[in-house]
């Protein structure tokens, strides 16, 4: 259906308070408030994810949320927006990058209904395998290519493959300025540590994604049948 282009002033107000509580250190200590903020954005996750300020506040919210809250939130975002649009969005792409990072660190998922964070990462990967047009658009997009690197790093268990994070919460990914300033990205910091053991599901998703990226364009269309 049609989506509301901008978050309402109530949602923006709610997420401004979220940000203020995060900066004061209160948010991490107040599970009831975190739960009520998650409840407040239900149905508007994707609209907020694609909004400059709200996306940053959601990042902080997701970091302090429980596994179940994170799962519901990311599933709602993935359900609401076309995958290509999500991954090339200047703001929402940060959240999918965060999904990859959090799924990477998940040990045993808490019991609960719905897909786990690693399941959702596999869903993103398989969505790109199934859609050659989206895959190409994402690979050649400034934001999408960053998420693609994070996705490959998470699926492969190679911490050193993770791209350098963009500018912190204050700025956009590399500052909001024009093209010239964007080129000076710091080199990725080397990440200590060996590759992690990854699940069979991650291994399988990685093989399919790498094969799809490497496929010539004409076979990509044929190979793009979903297997779900």
Tab-separated table of C-alpha atoms in Angstrom:
chain	number	residue	atom	x	y	z
A	1	UNK	CA	0.000	0.000	0.000
A	2	UNK	CA	0.983	3.654	-0.039
A	3	UNK	CA	3.390	4.560	2.697
A	4	UNK	CA	3.414	7.816	4.584
A	5	UNK	CA	6.415	9.778	3.314
A	6	UNK	CA	7.354	11.504	6.552
A	7	UNK	CA	7.075	10.451	10.171
A	8	UNK	CA	4.432	12.406	12.082
A	9	UNK	CA	5.531	15.121	14.488
A	10	UNK	CA	4.565	12.733	17.343
A	11	UNK	CA	6.959	10.078	16.050
A	12	UNK	CA	9.730	12.613	15.553
A	13	UNK	CA	9.117	13.881	19.111
A	14	UNK	CA	9.222	10.346	20.491
A	15	UNK	CA	12.514	9.616	18.729
A	16	UNK	CA	14.003	12.976	19.797
A	17	UNK	CA	13.339	11.945	23.399
A	18	UNK	CA	14.898	8.555	22.613
A	19	UNK	CA	18.034	10.280	21.403
A	20	UNK	CA	18.191	12.579	24.429
A	21	UNK	CA	17.805	9.588	26.779
A	22	UNK	CA	20.532	7.722	24.908
A	23	UNK	CA	22.919	10.675	25.230
A	24	UNK	CA	22.227	11.028	28.955
A	25	UNK	CA	22.765	7.283	29.502
A	26	UNK	CA	19.208	6.724	30.792
A	27	UNK	CA	17.970	4.702	27.828
A	28	UNK	CA	20.224	1.705	28.454
A	29	UNK	CA	18.888	1.423	32.023
A	30	UNK	CA	15.163	1.780	31.364
A	31	UNK	CA	13.688	-1.355	29.770
A	32	UNK	CA	10.093	-0.167	30.205
A	33	UNK	CA	10.725	3.031	28.272
A	34	UNK	CA	12.606	1.098	25.576
A	35	UNK	CA	9.597	-1.238	25.249
A	36	UNK	CA	7.155	1.667	25.019
A	37	UNK	CA	9.257	3.379	22.310
A	38	UNK	CA	9.361	0.157	20.281
A	39	UNK	CA	5.559	-0.011	20.691
A	40	UNK	CA	5.272	3.606	19.582
A	41	UNK	CA	6.987	2.994	16.231
A	42	UNK	CA	5.033	-0.192	15.373
A	43	UNK	CA	3.608	0.193	11.869
A	44	UNK	CA	5.936	3.114	11.108
A	45	UNK	CA	9.300	1.322	11.331
A	46	UNK	CA	10.141	1.769	7.655
A	47	UNK	CA	8.960	5.384	7.458
A	48	UNK	CA	11.170	6.262	10.421
A	49	UNK	CA	14.071	4.185	9.070
A	50	UNK	CA	14.132	6.318	5.927
A	51	UNK	CA	14.082	9.644	7.777
A	52	UNK	CA	17.367	11.442	8.445
A	53	UNK	CA	16.986	12.026	12.174
A	54	UNK	CA	14.691	9.143	13.062
A	55	UNK	CA	16.978	6.507	11.529
A	56	UNK	CA	19.797	7.550	13.871
A	57	UNK	CA	17.501	7.422	16.901
A	58	UNK	CA	16.317	3.957	15.809
A	59	UNK	CA	19.929	2.760	15.651
A	60	UNK	CA	20.380	3.672	19.309
A	61	UNK	CA	17.034	2.080	20.203
A	62	UNK	CA	17.906	-1.182	18.435
A	63	UNK	CA	21.291	-1.331	20.168
A	64	UNK	CA	19.631	-1.320	23.612
A	65	UNK	CA	16.663	-3.500	22.608
A	66	UNK	CA	16.235	-7.165	23.456
A	67	UNK	CA	16.709	-9.898	20.863
A	68	UNK	CA	12.907	-10.237	20.487
A	69	UNK	CA	12.464	-6.461	20.038
A	70	UNK	CA	15.215	-6.339	17.432
A	71	UNK	CA	13.742	-9.280	15.524
A	72	UNK	CA	10.280	-7.729	15.370
A	73	UNK	CA	11.686	-4.365	14.328
A	74	UNK	CA	13.936	-5.619	11.515
A	75	UNK	CA	11.282	-8.033	10.210
A	76	UNK	CA	8.808	-5.126	10.033
A	77	UNK	CA	11.287	-2.944	8.097
A	78	UNK	CA	12.040	-5.766	5.635
A	79	UNK	CA	8.316	-6.474	5.183
A	80	UNK	CA	7.430	-2.847	4.494
A	81	UNK	CA	9.969	-1.735	1.881
A	82	UNK	CA	11.273	-3.135	-1.377
A	83	UNK	CA	14.726	-4.602	-0.641
A	84	UNK	CA	16.553	-2.606	-3.312
A	85	UNK	CA	15.021	0.672	-2.074
A	86	UNK	CA	15.938	-0.215	1.498
A	87	UNK	CA	19.581	-1.008	0.764
A	88	UNK	CA	20.233	2.070	-1.371
A	89	UNK	CA	18.413	4.432	1.000
A	90	UNK	CA	20.757	6.990	2.500
A	91	UNK	CA	19.370	6.393	6.007
A	92	UNK	CA	17.647	2.988	6.137
A	93	UNK	CA	20.782	1.282	4.768
A	94	UNK	CA	22.510	2.075	8.093
A	95	UNK	CA	19.953	-0.046	9.881
A	96	UNK	CA	20.472	-3.038	7.587
A	97	UNK	CA	24.207	-2.616	8.134
A	98	UNK	CA	23.476	-2.722	11.878
A	99	UNK	CA	21.360	-5.874	11.378
A	100	UNK	CA	24.409	-7.563	9.792
A	101	UNK	CA	26.627	-6.465	12.694
A	102	UNK	CA	24.176	-7.635	15.366
A	103	UNK	CA	23.487	-10.970	13.651
A	104	UNK	CA	27.227	-11.488	13.555
A	105	UNK	CA	27.415	-11.262	17.313
A	106	UNK	CA	24.364	-13.379	18.070
A	107	UNK	CA	25.124	-16.527	19.943
A	108	UNK	CA	22.035	-18.561	20.654
A	109	UNK	CA	18.945	-16.572	19.767
A	110	UNK	CA	16.387	-16.275	22.532
A	111	UNK	CA	13.377	-18.483	22.027
A	112	UNK	CA	10.502	-16.612	20.494
A	113	UNK	CA	8.282	-16.457	17.482
A	114	UNK	CA	9.477	-15.043	14.192
A	115	UNK	CA	12.766	-15.105	12.365
A	116	UNK	CA	16.039	-14.740	14.264
A	117	UNK	CA	18.504	-11.988	13.286
A	118	UNK	CA	20.666	-14.504	11.364
A	119	UNK	CA	17.493	-15.707	9.555
A	120	UNK	CA	16.781	-12.109	8.547
A	121	UNK	CA	20.330	-11.654	7.213
A	122	UNK	CA	19.864	-14.807	5.098
A	123	UNK	CA	16.556	-13.365	3.904
A	124	UNK	CA	18.326	-10.173	2.711
A	125	UNK	CA	21.008	-12.236	0.995
A	126	UNK	CA	18.526	-14.573	-0.718
A	127	UNK	CA	16.463	-11.572	-1.812
A	128	UNK	CA	19.527	-10.228	-3.626
A	129	UNK	CA	20.250	-13.640	-5.147
A	130	UNK	CA	16.694	-13.787	-6.503
A	131	UNK	CA	16.694	-10.321	-8.053
A	132	UNK	CA	19.489	-9.524	-10.518
A	133	UNK	CA	18.305	-5.937	-11.080
A	134	UNK	CA	18.322	-5.160	-7.364
A	135	UNK	CA	21.691	-6.871	-6.922
A	136	UNK	CA	23.353	-4.738	-9.596
A	137	UNK	CA	21.746	-1.532	-8.285
A	138	UNK	CA	22.911	-2.294	-4.745
A	139	UNK	CA	26.469	-3.202	-5.805
A	140	UNK	CA	26.893	0.075	-7.695
A	141	UNK	CA	25.253	2.314	-5.108
A	142	UNK	CA	27.278	4.249	-2.547
A	143	UNK	CA	25.174	3.063	0.419
A	144	UNK	CA	24.192	-0.295	-1.020
A	145	UNK	CA	27.778	-1.346	-1.698
A	146	UNK	CA	28.651	-0.688	1.935
A	147	UNK	CA	25.785	-2.911	3.111
A	148	UNK	CA	26.842	-5.579	0.589
A	149	UNK	CA	30.332	-5.599	2.140
A	150	UNK	CA	28.843	-5.949	5.620
A	151	UNK	CA	26.571	-8.744	4.430
A	152	UNK	CA	29.487	-10.670	2.907
A	153	UNK	CA	31.594	-10.123	6.052
A	154	UNK	CA	28.806	-11.446	8.291
A	155	UNK	CA	27.981	-14.462	6.128
A	156	UNK	CA	31.655	-15.401	5.770
A	157	UNK	CA	32.554	-14.873	9.436
A	158	UNK	CA	35.519	-12.736	8.316
A	159	UNK	CA	35.741	-9.791	10.708
A	160	UNK	CA	38.488	-8.187	8.583
A	161	UNK	CA	36.108	-8.039	5.606
A	162	UNK	CA	33.862	-5.582	7.461
A	163	UNK	CA	34.032	-2.113	5.864
A	164	UNK	CA	35.164	0.832	7.961
A	165	UNK	CA	32.191	2.388	9.725
A	166	UNK	CA	30.959	5.663	8.315
A	167	UNK	CA	30.898	8.862	10.381
A	168	UNK	CA	29.331	8.454	13.812
A	169	UNK	CA	25.792	9.250	14.880
A	170	UNK	CA	26.304	12.982	14.372
A	171	UNK	CA	26.806	12.942	10.619
A	172	UNK	CA	25.567	11.013	7.674
A	173	UNK	CA	27.600	8.137	6.429
A	174	UNK	CA	30.504	10.313	5.340
A	175	UNK	CA	29.207	13.715	6.270
A	176	UNK	CA	26.299	15.350	4.482
A	177	UNK	CA	28.390	17.561	2.165
A	178	UNK	CA	28.846	17.439	-1.590
A	179	UNK	CA	30.724	14.898	-3.659
A	180	UNK	CA	34.268	16.165	-3.118
A	181	UNK	CA	34.429	15.536	0.604
A	182	UNK	CA	33.020	12.040	0.239
A	183	UNK	CA	36.141	10.566	-1.298
A	184	UNK	CA	38.259	10.717	1.855
A	185	UNK	CA	37.072	7.594	3.586
A	186	UNK	CA	39.486	6.372	6.269
A	187	UNK	CA	41.126	3.056	5.436
A	188	UNK	CA	39.429	0.138	7.208
A	189	UNK	CA	40.991	-0.539	10.575
A	190	UNK	CA	42.441	-4.050	10.618
A	191	UNK	CA	40.267	-6.238	12.805
A	192	UNK	CA	42.098	-8.687	14.982
A	193	UNK	CA	40.859	-12.224	15.208
A	194	UNK	CA	40.419	-15.238	13.013
A	195	UNK	CA	37.368	-15.927	10.924
A	196	UNK	CA	34.426	-17.088	13.011
A	197	UNK	CA	32.782	-20.402	12.468
A	198	UNK	CA	29.575	-19.661	10.627
A	199	UNK	CA	26.359	-21.654	10.540
A	200	UNK	CA	25.557	-23.941	7.599
A	201	UNK	CA	22.744	-21.491	6.717
A	202	UNK	CA	25.262	-18.619	6.451
A	203	UNK	CA	27.665	-20.760	4.433
A	204	UNK	CA	24.951	-21.745	1.979
A	205	UNK	CA	23.674	-18.152	1.663
A	206	UNK	CA	27.230	-16.899	1.061
A	207	UNK	CA	27.877	-19.429	-1.722
A	208	UNK	CA	24.612	-18.510	-3.453
A	209	UNK	CA	25.275	-14.777	-3.145
A	210	UNK	CA	28.873	-14.968	-4.395
A	211	UNK	CA	27.784	-17.163	-7.333
A	212	UNK	CA	25.025	-14.675	-8.162
A	213	UNK	CA	27.375	-11.671	-8.011
A	214	UNK	CA	29.829	-13.473	-10.281
A	215	UNK	CA	27.213	-14.657	-12.780
A	216	UNK	CA	27.189	-12.955	-16.174
A	217	UNK	CA	24.175	-10.677	-16.607
A	218	UNK	CA	22.291	-12.863	-19.086
A	219	UNK	CA	22.390	-15.957	-16.861
A	220	UNK	CA	21.540	-13.833	-13.826
A	221	UNK	CA	18.018	-13.373	-15.133
A	222	UNK	CA	17.570	-17.130	-15.521
A	223	UNK	CA	19.204	-17.941	-12.191
A	224	UNK	CA	17.035	-15.443	-10.397
A	225	UNK	CA	14.219	-17.863	-9.598
A	226	UNK	CA	13.493	-17.838	-5.902
A	227	UNK	CA	13.870	-21.128	-4.144
A	228	UNK	CA	11.838	-20.268	-1.081
